[in-house]
Coordinates of C-alpha atoms in Angstrom, one line a residue:
X27 CA 70.3 27.4 178.1
X28 CA 71.6 30.9 179.8
X29 CA 70.8 32.6 176.1
X30 CA 67.2 31.1 176.6
X31 CA 66.9 32.4 180.8
X32 CA 67.8 36.3 179.7
X33 CA 65.1 36.2 177.1
X34 CA 62.2 35.7 179.8
X35 CA 61.1 32.8 177.8
X36 CA 59.9 35.6 175.3
X37 CA 61.7 34.5 172.4
X38 CA 60.3 33.3 169.3
X39 CA 61.4 30.0 170.2
X40 CA 58.8 28.2 167.6
X41 CA 61.4 28.8 164.8
X42 CA 64.6 28.3 166.7
X43 CA 63.7 24.9 168.2
X44 CA 64.4 22.0 165.8
X45 CA 67.5 24.0 165.2
X46 CA 68.1 24.1 169.3
X47 CA 67.8 20.1 169.4
X48 CA 70.0 19.4 166.2
X49 CA 72.5 21.3 168.3
X50 CA 71.7 19.7 171.5
X51 CA 71.9 16.1 169.4
X52 CA 75.4 17.2 167.6
X53 CA 77.0 18.1 170.7
X54 CA 75.9 14.6 172.5
X55 CA 76.8 12.6 169.7
X56 CA 81.0 14.3 169.9
X57 CA 81.2 13.8 173.4
X58 CA 80.2 10.4 172.6
X59 CA 82.6 10.0 169.9
X60 CA 85.5 11.6 172.1
X61 CA 84.6 9.3 174.7
X62 CA 84.8 6.7 172.7
X63 CA 88.8 7.5 171.5
X64 CA 89.6 7.8 175.0
X65 CA 88.3 3.9 175.8
X66 CA 90.0 3.8 172.7
X67 CA 93.3 5.1 174.2
X68 CA 92.3 3.6 177.5
X69 CA 92.8 0.0 176.3
X70 CA 96.0 1.2 173.9
X71 CA 97.6 3.3 177.3
X72 CA 96.9 -0.4 179.4
X73 CA 97.9 -3.0 176.3
X74 CA 100.9 -1.2 175.8
X75 CA 101.6 -0.7 179.6
X76 CA 101.4 -4.1 180.2
X77 CA 104.2 -4.6 177.6
X78 CA 105.9 -2.3 179.7
X79 CA 106.0 -4.1 182.4
X80 CA 106.7 -6.8 181.3
X81 CA 110.1 -5.5 179.4
X82 CA 110.6 -4.2 182.7
X83 CA 110.3 -7.3 184.6
X84 CA 112.3 -9.3 182.3
X85 CA 114.9 -6.9 182.7
X86 CA 114.3 -7.4 186.9
X87 CA 115.9 -11.3 185.7
X88 CA 118.9 -10.1 184.4
X89 CA 121.6 -10.3 186.1
X90 CA 122.5 -6.2 185.9
X91 CA 124.2 -4.2 188.5
X92 CA 122.8 -2.5 191.4
X93 CA 122.7 0.4 190.3
X94 CA 120.6 -0.4 186.8
X95 CA 119.0 -2.4 188.8
X96 CA 117.6 0.8 190.9
X97 CA 116.8 3.0 187.5
X98 CA 114.5 -0.4 186.5
X99 CA 112.7 -0.4 189.5
X100 CA 112.3 3.7 189.8
X101 CA 111.3 3.6 185.8
X102 CA 108.3 0.1 186.1
X103 CA 106.4 2.1 189.4
X104 CA 106.4 5.5 187.3
X105 CA 105.0 3.1 184.6
X106 CA 102.4 1.5 186.6
X107 CA 101.3 5.2 188.2
X108 CA 100.7 6.5 184.6
X109 CA 98.9 3.6 183.4
X110 CA 96.5 4.1 187.2
X111 CA 96.8 7.9 186.6
X112 CA 95.4 7.8 182.6
X113 CA 92.3 5.1 183.8
X114 CA 91.2 7.6 186.5
X115 CA 91.4 10.1 183.5
X116 CA 88.8 8.0 181.6
X117 CA 86.2 7.0 184.1
X118 CA 86.5 10.6 185.0
X119 CA 85.4 11.9 181.4
X120 CA 83.2 8.6 181.3
X121 CA 81.6 9.8 184.7
X122 CA 81.1 13.8 183.2
X123 CA 79.5 12.8 179.7
X124 CA 77.0 11.1 182.1
X125 CA 76.3 13.9 184.0
X126 CA 75.7 16.1 181.3
X127 CA 73.4 13.7 179.6
X128 CA 71.4 12.8 182.4
X129 CA 70.6 17.3 183.1
X130 CA 70.6 18.1 179.5
X131 CA 68.0 15.8 178.8
X132 CA 65.9 17.2 182.2
X133 CA 67.0 21.2 180.9
X134 CA 65.5 20.1 177.2
X135 CA 62.2 19.1 179.3
X136 CA 62.0 21.8 180.9
X137 CA 63.0 24.8 178.0
X138 CA 59.8 22.1 175.9
X139 CA 57.3 22.2 178.7
X140 CA 57.6 26.2 178.9
X141 CA 57.3 26.6 175.3
X142 CA 54.7 24.1 175.0
X143 CA 52.8 26.5 178.0
X144 CA 53.7 29.8 176.0
X145 CA 52.3 28.1 172.7
X146 CA 49.0 27.2 175.0
X147 CA 49.0 30.4 176.6
X148 CA 48.8 32.3 173.3
X149 CA 45.9 29.6 171.4
X150 CA 43.8 30.4 174.2
X151 CA 44.4 34.3 174.5
X152 CA 43.4 34.3 170.7
X153 CA 40.3 31.7 171.1
X154 CA 39.0 33.8 173.9
X155 CA 39.5 37.0 171.5
X156 CA 37.0 34.9 168.3
X157 CA 35.1 33.6 170.9
X158 CA 34.2 37.3 172.1
X159 CA 33.8 38.4 168.4
X160 CA 31.5 36.0 167.9
X161 CA 29.4 36.5 170.8
X162 CA 29.4 40.4 170.3
X163 CA 28.4 39.1 166.0
X164 CA 25.5 37.1 168.1
X165 CA 24.0 39.8 171.0
X166 CA 24.3 42.6 167.8
X167 CA 22.2 40.3 165.3
X168 CA 19.6 38.8 167.9
X169 CA 15.9 39.6 167.3
X170 CA 14.6 42.9 169.7
X171 CA 18.8 44.0 169.5
X172 CA 17.8 46.6 166.7
X173 CA 16.3 50.0 167.6
X174 CA 13.3 51.5 165.9
X175 CA 14.3 53.0 162.8
X176 CA 11.4 56.1 164.3
X177 CA 13.2 56.4 167.6
X178 CA 16.6 56.4 167.2
X179 CA 19.7 56.3 165.0
X180 CA 22.9 56.0 167.2
X181 CA 24.6 56.3 170.7
X182 CA 27.7 57.1 172.4
X183 CA 29.5 58.9 174.6
X184 CA 30.3 62.9 174.2
X185 CA 33.0 64.6 176.5
X186 CA 32.5 61.9 179.1
X187 CA 35.0 60.2 181.9
X188 CA 32.8 57.4 181.6
X189 CA 30.1 55.8 180.2
X190 CA 27.0 57.0 181.7
X191 CA 23.6 54.0 181.8
X192 CA 21.1 54.3 180.2
X193 CA 17.2 55.4 182.9
X194 CA 15.7 55.2 179.3
X195 CA 13.7 52.2 177.1
X196 CA 16.1 49.4 176.1
X197 CA 14.7 50.1 172.8
X198 CA 16.1 53.7 172.6
X199 CA 19.4 54.5 171.8
X200 CA 21.9 57.6 173.5
X201 CA 24.4 60.0 173.2
X202 CA 26.3 61.0 176.1
X203 CA 25.9 64.4 176.7
X204 CA 28.0 67.4 175.4
X205 CA 26.7 70.1 178.3
X206 CA 27.6 69.7 181.3
X207 CA 28.9 66.0 180.9
X208 CA 24.8 65.0 181.0
X209 CA 23.8 62.4 178.6
X210 CA 21.4 63.3 175.2
X211 CA 19.1 60.8 173.5
X212 CA 18.2 61.1 169.6
X213 CA 14.9 60.6 168.9
X214 CA 14.5 59.8 164.9
X215 CA 10.8 61.6 163.4
X216 CA 9.9 62.1 159.9
X217 CA 10.2 65.4 158.0
X218 CA 6.5 65.6 158.0
X219 CA 5.8 65.7 162.0
X220 CA 8.4 68.2 162.0
X221 CA 6.2 70.9 160.2
X222 CA 3.7 70.2 162.5
X223 CA 6.1 70.4 166.2
X224 CA 5.4 72.7 168.5
X225 CA 7.4 73.6 171.7
X226 CA 10.9 72.7 173.1
X227 CA 13.6 74.5 172.6
X228 CA 13.3 75.1 169.4
X229 CA 11.1 75.7 166.5
X230 CA 10.7 73.1 164.2
X231 CA 13.4 73.4 161.4
X232 CA 12.9 71.4 157.5
X233 CA 15.5 70.4 155.5
X234 CA 16.6 74.0 153.0
X235 CA 17.5 73.7 150.3
X236 CA 21.6 74.7 150.7
X237 CA 21.5 70.7 152.8
X238 CA 21.8 69.7 149.1
X239 CA 25.5 70.1 149.3
X240 CA 25.6 67.3 152.9
X241 CA 22.8 65.0 150.6
X242 CA 25.6 64.5 147.8
X243 CA 28.9 65.0 149.9
X244 CA 28.9 61.3 150.1
X245 CA 29.1 61.0 146.5
X246 CA 32.7 61.5 145.0
X247 CA 33.1 61.6 140.8
X248 CA 35.6 59.4 139.6
X249 CA 36.6 60.9 135.7
X250 CA 39.1 59.2 134.1
X251 CA 42.5 59.8 135.7
X252 CA 44.7 62.3 133.4
X253 CA 47.9 60.1 134.7
X254 CA 48.2 57.2 134.3
X255 CA 49.9 55.9 138.4
X256 CA 50.5 52.7 139.7
X257 CA 48.2 50.4 141.3
X258 CA 50.8 48.0 142.9
X259 CA 53.9 47.7 144.9
X260 CA 56.0 44.8 145.3
X261 CA 54.3 41.8 148.1
X262 CA 55.6 42.6 152.0
X263 CA 58.0 39.8 152.2
X264 CA 57.7 37.4 155.1
X265 CA 60.3 38.1 157.1
X266 CA 60.5 36.5 161.0
X267 CA 61.7 38.8 163.7
X268 CA 61.5 38.4 167.4
X269 CA 59.9 42.3 168.3
X270 CA 60.3 41.3 172.6
X271 CA 64.0 41.0 171.5
X272 CA 64.2 44.7 170.4
X273 CA 61.4 46.1 172.4
X274 CA 62.2 44.8 175.8
X275 CA 64.7 47.2 176.4
X276 CA 62.5 50.5 174.7
X277 CA 60.0 50.6 177.4
X278 CA 59.3 53.4 178.8
X279 CA 62.0 55.7 176.3
X280 CA 60.9 57.9 172.5
X281 CA 60.6 55.8 170.2
X282 CA 62.1 58.0 167.8
X283 CA 65.3 58.1 169.7
X284 CA 65.2 54.1 169.1
X285 CA 66.9 52.5 165.9
X286 CA 64.5 50.2 164.5
X287 CA 64.9 47.6 161.8
X288 CA 62.7 49.0 158.7
X289 CA 61.6 45.4 159.7
X290 CA 58.4 47.0 161.8
X291 CA 58.6 49.8 159.0
X292 CA 56.2 50.2 156.2
X293 CA 57.6 51.8 152.2
X294 CA 56.9 55.3 153.4
X295 CA 57.8 58.4 155.5
X296 CA 56.4 59.9 157.9
X297 CA 55.5 62.7 155.4
X298 CA 53.2 60.5 152.9
X299 CA 51.6 59.4 155.5
X300 CA 51.0 62.9 156.7
X301 CA 49.9 64.2 152.7
X302 CA 47.9 60.5 153.2
X303 CA 45.4 63.4 155.3
X304 CA 44.0 64.5 152.2
X305 CA 42.1 60.8 150.3
X306 CA 39.2 63.5 150.9
X307 CA 39.5 66.0 149.4
X308 CA 36.8 66.1 148.3
X309 CA 35.0 66.9 151.7
X310 CA 36.7 70.4 151.7
X311 CA 36.0 71.3 148.0
X312 CA 31.5 69.9 149.2
X313 CA 32.9 72.2 152.3
X314 CA 33.2 75.9 149.3
X315 CA 29.9 75.5 148.5
X316 CA 28.1 75.5 152.2
X317 CA 26.3 79.0 152.9
X318 CA 25.9 77.8 156.6
X319 CA 28.6 77.5 158.1
X320 CA 27.0 74.8 160.7
X321 CA 26.8 72.8 157.4
X322 CA 30.0 73.5 157.1
X323 CA 31.6 72.4 160.3
X324 CA 29.9 69.1 159.3
X325 CA 32.1 68.8 156.2
X326 CA 35.1 70.0 158.3
X327 CA 34.5 67.3 161.0
X328 CA 33.8 64.2 158.8
X329 CA 37.2 65.0 157.1
X330 CA 39.6 64.8 161.0
X331 CA 37.3 62.1 160.9
X332 CA 38.2 60.2 157.3
X333 CA 42.5 60.8 158.2
X334 CA 41.9 57.9 160.2
X335 CA 40.3 55.6 158.4
X336 CA 43.1 54.6 156.8
X337 CA 44.9 53.0 160.0
X338 CA 43.1 51.4 160.6
X339 CA 44.7 48.0 159.1
X340 CA 47.9 49.8 159.9
X341 CA 49.8 48.5 162.5
X342 CA 53.8 49.0 160.5
X343 CA 55.7 52.4 161.5
X344 CA 55.9 54.8 158.8
X345 CA 60.0 55.4 158.9
X346 CA 61.1 58.5 160.4
X347 CA 62.5 61.2 158.1
X348 CA 65.4 62.3 157.6
X349 CA 65.9 66.3 158.6
X350 CA 65.7 68.6 156.3
X351 CA 63.4 65.4 154.2
X352 CA 60.3 66.9 151.9
X353 CA 57.7 65.3 150.4
X354 CA 55.5 66.9 146.9
X355 CA 52.2 66.2 146.0
X356 CA 51.1 67.9 142.9
X357 CA 47.7 66.9 142.0
X358 CA 46.1 70.2 140.8
X359 CA 44.7 68.4 137.5
X360 CA 43.2 65.4 138.7
X361 CA 43.1 66.6 143.1
X362 CA 42.8 70.2 142.4
X363 CA 45.3 70.8 145.0
X364 CA 49.3 71.0 146.4
X365 CA 51.0 69.7 149.1
X366 CA 54.3 70.6 150.6
X367 CA 55.8 68.8 153.7
X368 CA 59.6 68.8 155.5
X369 CA 60.4 67.5 158.0
X370 CA 61.7 70.6 160.3
X371 CA 62.9 69.0 163.1
X372 CA 64.5 65.1 164.4
X373 CA 64.2 65.5 168.2
X374 CA 61.6 65.9 168.8
X375 CA 60.5 64.9 165.4
X376 CA 58.5 67.2 164.0
X377 CA 56.5 67.9 160.4
X378 CA 55.7 71.3 158.8
X379 CA 52.0 70.9 156.0
X380 CA 50.7 73.1 154.0
X381 CA 48.5 72.5 151.0
X382 CA 47.1 74.8 148.7
X383 CA 43.5 73.6 146.5
X384 CA 42.4 75.2 143.6
X385 CA 38.6 74.6 145.2
X386 CA 39.0 77.8 147.2
X387 CA 40.5 76.2 150.9
X388 CA 44.1 76.1 152.5
X389 CA 45.9 73.4 155.1
X390 CA 48.6 73.7 157.3
X391 CA 50.0 72.3 160.0
X392 CA 52.6 71.6 162.5
X393 CA 52.6 68.0 164.1
X394 CA 55.4 66.7 166.2
X395 CA 54.9 62.8 166.9
X396 CA 55.5 61.5 171.0
X397 CA 55.5 58.7 170.6
X398 CA 55.5 56.0 174.3
X399 CA 56.0 52.5 174.5
X400 CA 54.8 50.7 177.6
X401 CA 55.4 47.7 177.6
X402 CA 52.1 46.0 176.4
X403 CA 50.7 48.6 173.6
X404 CA 52.2 52.1 172.0
X405 CA 50.7 55.5 172.4
X406 CA 51.2 57.7 169.6
X407 CA 50.9 61.0 170.7
X408 CA 50.3 63.9 167.7
X409 CA 50.7 67.6 169.0
X410 CA 50.1 70.7 167.2
X411 CA 46.8 72.1 166.0
X412 CA 45.7 71.5 162.0
X413 CA 44.2 74.9 160.3
X414 CA 42.0 75.6 157.4
X415 CA 40.3 78.2 155.7
X416 CA 38.1 78.9 153.4
X417 CA 38.7 81.7 151.3
X418 CA 36.2 82.9 150.2
X419 CA 33.8 82.9 153.6
X420 CA 37.0 83.5 155.8
X421 CA 35.9 80.5 158.3
X422 CA 38.7 79.2 159.9
X423 CA 38.8 75.8 161.3
X424 CA 41.0 75.1 164.0
X425 CA 41.6 70.9 166.0
X426 CA 44.0 68.7 167.3
X427 CA 44.6 65.3 166.4
X428 CA 43.4 62.1 168.9
X429 CA 45.4 59.2 170.6
X430 CA 46.9 56.3 168.3
X431 CA 46.7 52.9 170.7
X432 CA 49.0 50.2 169.1
X433 CA 47.9 46.9 171.5
X434 CA 49.0 43.7 171.9
X435 CA 52.5 44.4 171.1
X436 CA 54.3 41.1 173.0
X437 CA 51.3 39.0 173.2
X438 CA 48.6 38.3 170.4
X439 CA 47.2 40.0 166.8
X440 CA 48.4 44.2 166.4
X441 CA 45.7 46.0 166.2
X442 CA 45.0 50.0 166.6
X443 CA 43.0 52.3 168.4
X444 CA 41.8 56.0 168.0
X445 CA 40.5 57.4 171.2
X446 CA 40.4 61.1 172.9
X447 CA 38.2 64.0 172.2
X448 CA 38.4 66.5 169.9
X449 CA 37.3 70.5 169.5
X450 CA 36.7 72.0 166.1
X451 CA 36.6 75.2 165.9
X452 CA 35.8 78.5 163.6
X453 CA 37.5 80.9 165.0
X454 CA 35.2 83.2 162.9
X455 CA 32.2 82.9 163.9
X456 CA 32.4 80.8 167.3
X457 CA 30.6 77.6 166.1
X458 CA 31.8 74.6 168.0
X459 CA 32.3 70.9 166.8
X460 CA 32.7 68.2 169.8
X461 CA 33.5 65.0 168.4
X462 CA 34.0 61.5 171.2
X463 CA 36.6 58.7 169.7
X464 CA 35.5 55.7 171.9
X465 CA 38.1 53.4 173.4
X466 CA 36.7 50.2 171.9
X467 CA 36.1 47.9 174.9
X468 CA 36.3 44.0 175.5
X469 CA 32.8 44.0 177.6
X470 CA 31.1 46.9 176.2
X471 CA 27.9 46.9 174.3
X472 CA 29.2 49.6 171.5
X473 CA 30.6 49.0 168.0
X474 CA 34.2 49.2 167.9
X475 CA 36.6 51.9 166.6
X476 CA 33.0 54.4 166.9
X477 CA 32.8 58.2 167.3
X478 CA 30.2 60.1 167.7
X479 CA 29.6 64.7 167.9
X480 CA 28.1 67.4 168.3
X481 CA 27.6 70.9 165.8
X482 CA 26.8 73.6 168.2
X483 CA 26.5 76.9 167.1
X484 CA 28.2 80.2 168.7
X485 CA 25.5 80.5 171.7
X486 CA 25.6 76.9 172.2
X487 CA 22.1 75.6 170.1
X488 CA 23.3 72.1 168.9
X489 CA 21.8 71.9 165.2
X490 CA 23.7 68.9 164.0
X491 CA 24.0 65.2 165.8
X492 CA 27.0 63.6 164.6
X493 CA 27.3 59.7 164.3
X494 CA 29.9 56.5 162.8
X495 CA 33.2 55.1 163.1
X496 CA 36.5 56.6 161.9
X497 CA 37.5 53.4 159.7
X498 CA 33.8 53.3 158.1
X499 CA 31.3 55.9 157.7
X500 CA 30.3 59.5 159.1
X501 CA 26.7 60.6 159.1
X502 CA 25.1 63.8 160.5
X503 CA 21.5 64.1 161.7
X504 CA 20.1 67.9 161.9
X505 CA 18.5 68.9 165.0
X506 CA 14.7 70.2 164.9
X507 CA 13.9 70.1 168.2
X508 CA 15.6 69.5 171.8
X509 CA 14.2 69.9 174.9
X510 CA 15.3 68.1 178.8
X511 CA 14.1 65.2 179.5
X512 CA 13.0 63.5 183.3
X513 CA 16.2 63.3 185.5
X514 CA 17.1 60.1 185.9
X515 CA 17.9 57.9 189.1
X516 CA 21.4 60.2 190.2
X517 CA 19.8 63.6 189.6
X518 CA 21.1 63.6 185.7
X519 CA 19.7 65.6 183.8
X520 CA 19.6 64.2 179.4
X521 CA 19.3 66.6 176.5
X522 CA 16.5 64.9 174.0
X523 CA 17.4 65.4 170.2
X524 CA 14.0 64.8 167.8
X525 CA 16.5 65.2 164.2
X526 CA 15.4 64.2 161.0
X527 CA 16.7 61.1 159.8
X528 CA 20.5 60.9 158.9
X529 CA 22.5 61.8 155.6
X530 CA 25.4 60.2 154.9
X531 CA 28.7 62.3 155.2
X532 CA 31.6 60.9 154.0
X533 CA 32.1 56.5 153.9
X534 CA 35.7 54.6 153.6
X535 CA 36.9 53.5 149.5
X536 CA 37.3 49.9 149.4
X537 CA 40.9 48.9 149.4
X538 CA 42.8 47.7 145.8
X539 CA 42.7 43.6 145.5
X540 CA 45.4 42.6 147.2
X541 CA 45.7 44.9 149.9
X542 CA 46.8 42.5 152.7
X543 CA 50.0 41.9 150.6
X544 CA 50.5 45.2 150.2
X545 CA 50.8 47.1 153.9
X546 CA 46.7 47.3 153.3
X547 CA 47.9 50.8 151.6
X548 CA 45.0 52.4 149.9
X549 CA 45.0 53.7 146.6
X550 CA 46.3 57.0 146.9
X551 CA 49.1 55.6 149.3
X552 CA 50.2 52.8 146.5
X553 CA 50.5 56.3 144.2
X554 CA 53.2 58.0 146.6
X555 CA 56.1 56.6 146.7
X556 CA 55.9 56.0 142.8
X557 CA 58.4 58.0 140.9
X558 CA 58.6 61.1 140.0
X559 CA 60.4 63.7 137.7
X560 CA 61.0 66.9 139.0
X561 CA 61.2 66.5 142.3
X562 CA 63.1 68.0 145.3
X563 CA 66.7 65.9 145.9
X564 CA 64.9 65.6 149.1
X565 CA 62.0 64.4 148.3
X566 CA 61.2 61.1 150.4
X567 CA 60.6 59.6 147.2
X568 CA 64.5 59.1 146.8
X569 CA 65.1 57.9 150.6
X570 CA 67.3 54.8 149.3
X571 CA 66.4 52.9 152.5
X572 CA 62.6 53.6 151.9
X573 CA 62.9 52.0 148.4
X574 CA 65.1 49.4 148.8
X575 CA 62.6 48.2 151.3
X576 CA 58.9 48.4 149.2
X577 CA 61.2 46.5 146.5
X578 CA 61.4 43.8 149.0
X579 CA 65.1 44.1 149.7
X580 CA 65.1 44.4 153.4
X581 CA 68.5 42.7 154.4
X582 CA 69.8 45.6 152.1
X583 CA 67.5 48.5 153.3
X584 CA 68.7 48.3 156.8
X585 CA 72.2 49.0 156.1
X586 CA 71.7 51.4 154.3
X587 CA 69.4 53.0 157.1
X588 CA 72.4 52.7 159.5
X589 CA 74.3 54.3 156.7
X590 CA 72.3 57.3 156.3
X591 CA 71.3 57.7 160.1
X592 CA 75.4 57.8 160.5
X593 CA 75.3 60.3 158.0
X594 CA 72.6 62.7 159.9
X595 CA 74.3 62.5 162.9
X596 CA 77.3 63.3 161.6
X597 CA 76.2 67.0 160.1
X598 CA 74.4 67.8 163.3
X599 CA 78.5 67.2 164.7
X600 CA 79.3 69.2 162.2
X601 CA 76.4 72.4 162.9
X602 CA 77.5 72.2 166.3
X603 CA 81.3 72.4 165.4
X604 CA 81.2 75.5 163.9
X605 CA 78.9 77.7 166.4
X606 CA 81.4 76.6 168.8
X607 CA 83.9 78.3 167.8
X608 CA 82.5 81.3 167.9
X609 CA 79.1 81.0 170.1
X610 CA 77.8 81.0 173.6
X611 CA 76.3 78.0 174.9
X612 CA 73.0 79.6 174.5
X613 CA 73.8 80.4 171.1
X614 CA 75.2 76.7 170.2
X615 CA 72.3 75.2 171.5
X616 CA 70.3 77.1 169.3
X617 CA 72.6 76.3 166.4
X618 CA 71.2 72.5 166.8
X619 CA 68.0 73.9 165.5
X620 CA 67.0 72.9 162.3
X621 CA 66.5 76.4 159.9
X622 CA 63.9 74.3 157.6
X623 CA 64.2 75.6 153.6
X624 CA 60.3 75.8 152.6
X625 CA 59.6 77.2 156.3
X626 CA 60.1 79.7 158.9
X627 CA 58.7 80.5 162.8
X628 CA 55.9 82.0 162.9
X629 CA 53.3 83.0 166.2
X630 CA 50.1 81.9 165.8
X631 CA 47.2 84.4 166.6
X632 CA 44.6 82.3 167.1
X633 CA 46.2 79.2 169.4
X634 CA 49.7 81.3 171.1
X635 CA 52.3 78.8 169.7
X636 CA 54.9 79.2 167.6
X637 CA 54.6 76.9 164.5
X638 CA 56.5 76.3 161.0
X639 CA 54.0 78.3 158.3
X640 CA 54.7 77.8 154.9
X641 CA 57.1 80.9 153.6
X642 CA 56.8 80.1 149.4
X643 CA 59.4 79.4 147.2
X644 CA 59.0 75.7 146.4
X645 CA 57.2 75.7 143.5
X646 CA 58.4 78.9 141.6
X647 CA 62.2 76.1 142.4
X648 CA 60.1 73.3 141.2
X649 CA 58.7 75.4 138.2
X650 CA 62.8 76.7 137.2
X651 CA 64.1 72.9 138.5
X652 CA 66.5 75.5 140.9
X653 CA 67.1 73.3 143.9
X654 CA 71.1 74.3 144.6
X655 CA 70.0 75.1 148.1
X656 CA 68.6 71.7 148.9
X657 CA 70.6 69.5 151.0
X658 CA 72.4 66.4 150.2
X659 CA 70.9 64.4 152.9
X660 CA 70.4 60.5 150.9

């Protein structure tokens, strides 16, 4: 009973309840058997004790010396006391068993009541969530709910701490404002009307020939792959694990410092998850051909949002890479790019990433993952800037990732949300895109996972409005005219953007068949851990615990994970010991910082931060198959 009370009743008792009951019944049955044995012993003691007393009485009647008679009386008295004591012991044992049976039934009823109450609470919460979703769908599909397509196409919040109630007509949907946190309204108009538009802040603008790039942005030519790659992995085993028993001691701690079993993981490393951002690389390939920097910005913004599309069902934690671990994606033939990641720091976990595309762009980043468990939810904060440069135009874009939050850690179904603001800046032209990831709320009329944004030039003039969801698609609408609206009751003024009909920029690929049993991996994710010849010995594909987990051998994977983590701790101690013999305190502290093999620390002139950038040599080493410089980390 104390083991149950220590866990505050939050254990997964449904799976252990039958075992607990059988164990309790077995204990009571054993005690009953022992009581029967004691009763038998009591009968034997009484029988043999009486016989002993009769024998002593017979001896009493014999004519024996006085001294012997006294000794016989003493033996008789002691035999009587022994029988009385034995009877008292047996009666005490019987009373103890009856008391134990009475209280054990009370404890069992109390425990069962607590279990039933918790199950009832979970079922109630789940039912409320289902009813809420049903009401939301019914509300959105109700007659009169759909806005007139000639008036508007989407609504959202941008860079405002709280959404503001609109004072306009209920049939018109709105964006919240960019400029000075005021609101703006997007009104869709026909192209032929735009040619006659006059007045307003801007003159009439029509789609130009260069917009043909945006027309085909969402279309991806899919030819037969030159290399046949796998399309499935072994199904995820059905292992049960009590989350709360592990997580209750982790509240407020840095998650990367807590040893976790592979049951919480997916069979990919953080380096491979980072590489997954390239799944919609075709958006950047299209952006190369844009002659207008603001149109190019639309595609870059869609690419930045698309990196979150794989996370909607991916609630499992990727493997934290070993220090010095790498991951390459050599796909020049089919994707037209080469990507390399290296784990450059373990605490805090930090990965450097460099991508080169033969289509004329390159991307690099150093991302440090900061995560905190808050009791009810888990916050994941990627820190670091992402750089994207187009060689032909020299346009250089910089942005940072938003915060990811995993909800319902303890009770209910796990779900993930992306929140926060992203500002994308073209440091050559000073164009900007402000993106807002709206947090989901049960009480909001907004669609779930909504993203809105506005693309502006260096003068602050808005050119495009972006709208969509980070798990489905993104659209852009060209602004042909903007003007201020009349002030609302609180004195705030909205900007009215008149736009052309929206064009699809990006649409998520459908998940593979049976994805729900394969960790919800996308087509690209299924190929990332596929074995390849010629990779570096530090590549994530060669990590043994990750490979064992993918094959379904989770117990062996847990043992292997502990071995690798201990090996990494030993390597760190050796580095410190090697330095302590000839270094001062400050130098010893610096020695703990791992020196990356393929990246080096440089000052980023645009952000003013020190970040790891690719120094070259990896692909040359792969061509020669010369990996002598790689550490033995597995």
